[in-house]
GROMACS .gro file of C-alpha atoms in nm:
model
  139
    1MET     CA    1   8.517   9.743  13.595
    2THR     CA    2   8.514   9.900  13.252
    3ALA     CA    3   8.602   9.787  12.941
    4GLY     CA    4   8.768   9.438  13.121
    5VAL     CA    5   9.000   9.648  13.293
    6ASP     CA    6   8.977   9.575  13.702
    7LEU     CA    7   9.058   9.962  13.820
    8GLY     CA    8   9.188   9.836  14.165
    9VAL     CA    9   9.449   9.588  14.006
   10PRO     CA   10   9.758   9.752  13.826
   11GLN     CA   11   9.733   9.667  13.447
   12THR     CA   12  10.063   9.537  13.292
   13GLN     CA   13  10.175   9.572  12.932
   14ALA     CA   14  10.501   9.474  12.776
   15ILE     CA   15  10.664   9.739  12.586
   16ARG     CA   16  10.876   9.551  12.291
   17SER     CA   17  10.742   9.718  11.968
   18ASP     CA   18  10.536   9.989  11.845
   19ASP     CA   19  10.232   9.803  11.849
   20ASP     CA   20  10.290   9.820  12.211
   21VAL     CA   21  10.286  10.167  12.237
   22VAL     CA   22   9.980  10.175  12.080
   23ARG     CA   23   9.837   9.930  12.286
   24VAL     CA   24   9.973  10.132  12.605
   25ARG     CA   25   9.825  10.453  12.496
   26GLN     CA   26   9.470  10.258  12.451
   27LEU     CA   27   9.553  10.102  12.803
   28VAL     CA   28   9.597  10.458  12.987
   29ARG     CA   29   9.287  10.604  12.763
   30THR     CA   30   9.081  10.284  12.903
   31VAL     CA   31   9.163  10.386  13.276
   32ALA     CA   32   9.170  10.724  13.224
   33VAL     CA   33   8.807  10.750  13.139
   34ALA     CA   34   8.674  10.499  13.387
   35ALA     CA   35   8.848  10.712  13.638
   36LYS     CA   36   8.631  11.002  13.513
   37LEU     CA   37   8.917  11.240  13.406
   38SER     CA   38   8.834  11.514  13.175
   39LEU     CA   39   8.891  11.502  12.829
   40VAL     CA   40   9.195  11.739  12.889
   41ASP     CA   41   9.324  11.568  13.141
   42GLN     CA   42   9.294  11.219  12.961
   43THR     CA   43   9.473  11.393  12.641
   44LYS     CA   44   9.770  11.519  12.897
   45LEU     CA   45   9.794  11.168  13.031
   46VAL     CA   46   9.789  10.952  12.716
   47THR     CA   47  10.006  11.219  12.537
   48ALA     CA   48  10.260  11.193  12.828
   49ALA     CA   49  10.233  10.768  12.867
   50SER     CA   50  10.281  10.788  12.481
   51GLU     CA   51  10.575  10.951  12.490
   52LEU     CA   52  10.727  10.759  12.764
   53ALA     CA   53  10.649  10.445  12.641
   54ARG     CA   54  10.849  10.554  12.273
   55ASN     CA   55  11.154  10.608  12.526
   56THR     CA   56  11.084  10.279  12.724
   57LEU     CA   57  11.108  10.107  12.378
   58ILE     CA   58  11.419  10.310  12.183
   59TYR     CA   59  11.636  10.448  12.454
   60GLY     CA   60  11.572  10.128  12.708
   61GLY     CA   61  11.565   9.833  12.462
   62GLY     CA   62  11.189   9.761  12.571
   63GLY     CA   63  11.043   9.712  12.906
   64THR     CA   64  10.700   9.731  13.136
   65VAL     CA   65  10.382   9.940  13.213
   66ASP     CA   66  10.188   9.921  13.524
   67VAL     CA   67   9.879  10.130  13.462
   68ALA     CA   68   9.622  10.157  13.806
   69SER     CA   69   9.358  10.432  13.901
   70VAL     CA   70   9.468  10.564  14.257
   71ASP     CA   71   9.289  10.737  14.501
   72ASP     CA   72   9.439  10.971  14.765
   73GLY     CA   73   9.094  11.007  14.979
   74ARG     CA   74   9.031  11.350  14.819
   75ARG     CA   75   9.020  11.298  14.407
   76ARG     CA   76   9.067  10.967  14.186
   77GLY     CA   77   9.348  10.960  13.936
   78VAL     CA   78   9.565  10.732  13.701
   79ARG     CA   79   9.936  10.598  13.788
   80VAL     CA   80  10.141  10.492  13.507
   81VAL     CA   81  10.472  10.322  13.579
   82PHE     CA   82  10.746  10.274  13.320
   83ALA     CA   83  11.031  10.040  13.383
   84ASP     CA   84  11.310   9.910  13.159
   85SER     CA   85  11.667   9.786  13.240
   86GLY     CA   86  11.845   9.956  12.983
   87PRO     CA   87  12.132  10.154  12.976
   88GLY     CA   88  11.975  10.425  13.271
   89ILE     CA   89  12.038  10.826  13.192
   90PRO     CA   90  12.401  10.936  13.284
   91ASP     CA   91  12.229  11.294  13.313
   92LEU     CA   92  11.946  11.320  13.454
   93ASP     CA   93  11.926  11.677  13.482
   94LEU     CA   94  11.980  11.713  13.100
   95ALA     CA   95  11.764  11.451  12.996
   96LEU     CA   96  11.490  11.698  13.186
   97THR     CA   97  11.600  12.000  12.982
   98ASP     CA   98  11.375  12.145  12.749
   99GLY     CA   99  11.517  12.083  12.355
  100TYR     CA  100  11.770  11.812  12.494
  101THR     CA  101  11.758  11.477  12.258
  102THR     CA  102  11.998  11.204  12.225
  103GLY     CA  103  11.808  11.103  11.903
  104GLY     CA  104  11.645  11.333  11.585
  105GLY     CA  105  11.356  11.403  11.750
  106LEU     CA  106  11.233  11.759  11.926
  107GLY     CA  107  11.371  11.680  12.240
  108LEU     CA  108  11.007  11.731  12.458
  109GLY     CA  109  11.024  11.371  12.577
  110LEU     CA  110  11.099  11.371  12.936
  111SER     CA  111  11.072  11.737  12.965
  112GLY     CA  112  10.757  11.747  12.797
  113ALA     CA  113  10.546  11.459  12.987
  114ARG     CA  114  10.643  11.629  13.310
  115ARG     CA  115  10.468  11.917  13.233
  116LEU     CA  116  10.148  11.687  13.133
  117VAL     CA  117  10.115  11.514  13.427
  118ASP     CA  118  10.030  11.646  13.800
  119ASP     CA  119  10.358  11.418  13.961
  120PHE     CA  120  10.665  11.324  13.752
  121ASP     CA  121  10.919  11.068  14.010
  122ILE     CA  122  11.231  10.907  13.785
  123VAL     CA  123  11.468  10.682  13.921
  124THR     CA  124  11.767  10.606  13.639
  125ALA     CA  125  12.080  10.453  13.717
  126VAL     CA  126  12.343  10.380  13.467
  127GLY     CA  127  12.383   9.956  13.349
  128GLU     CA  128  12.072   9.933  13.555
  129GLY     CA  129  11.779  10.085  13.415
  130THR     CA  130  11.502  10.357  13.439
  131ARG     CA  131  11.172  10.348  13.647
  132ILE     CA  132  10.956  10.658  13.582
  133THR     CA  133  10.628  10.718  13.754
  134VAL     CA  134  10.339  10.959  13.616
  135THR     CA  135  10.024  11.042  13.806
  136LYS     CA  136   9.738  11.234  13.662
  137TRP     CA  137   9.446  11.398  13.928
  138SER     CA  138   9.092  11.476  13.868
  139ARG     CA  139   9.007  11.801  13.912
   0.00000   0.00000   0.00000
């Protein structure tokens, strides 16, 4: 148990405001430190989580994140699952292309987040929402 976080149980955080995006960053950092990720890997995971939390808020209309410490028997890591019931992503291949954006941003959100983590999975359906699961493993 670290800073009030039970690492064996996923910690759920609503994403409804910019303040919630900050709370997601803090929660991911806390679990990453407790999982003994290196400072570089902590930073990569927190950056990816920040991008994905912002996307959940802006494009998904808000949603939730679950953050948990995981262990595959060889190494520890942190798994972060973002879910929303928004409009979904109509063209996933296009959305994962570097430079693609539907907003005024740099277009690095999904593709950039994918590069920062070890495992990246996305399930989306138009009109039903999006679920993105990312995992960063200790080295």
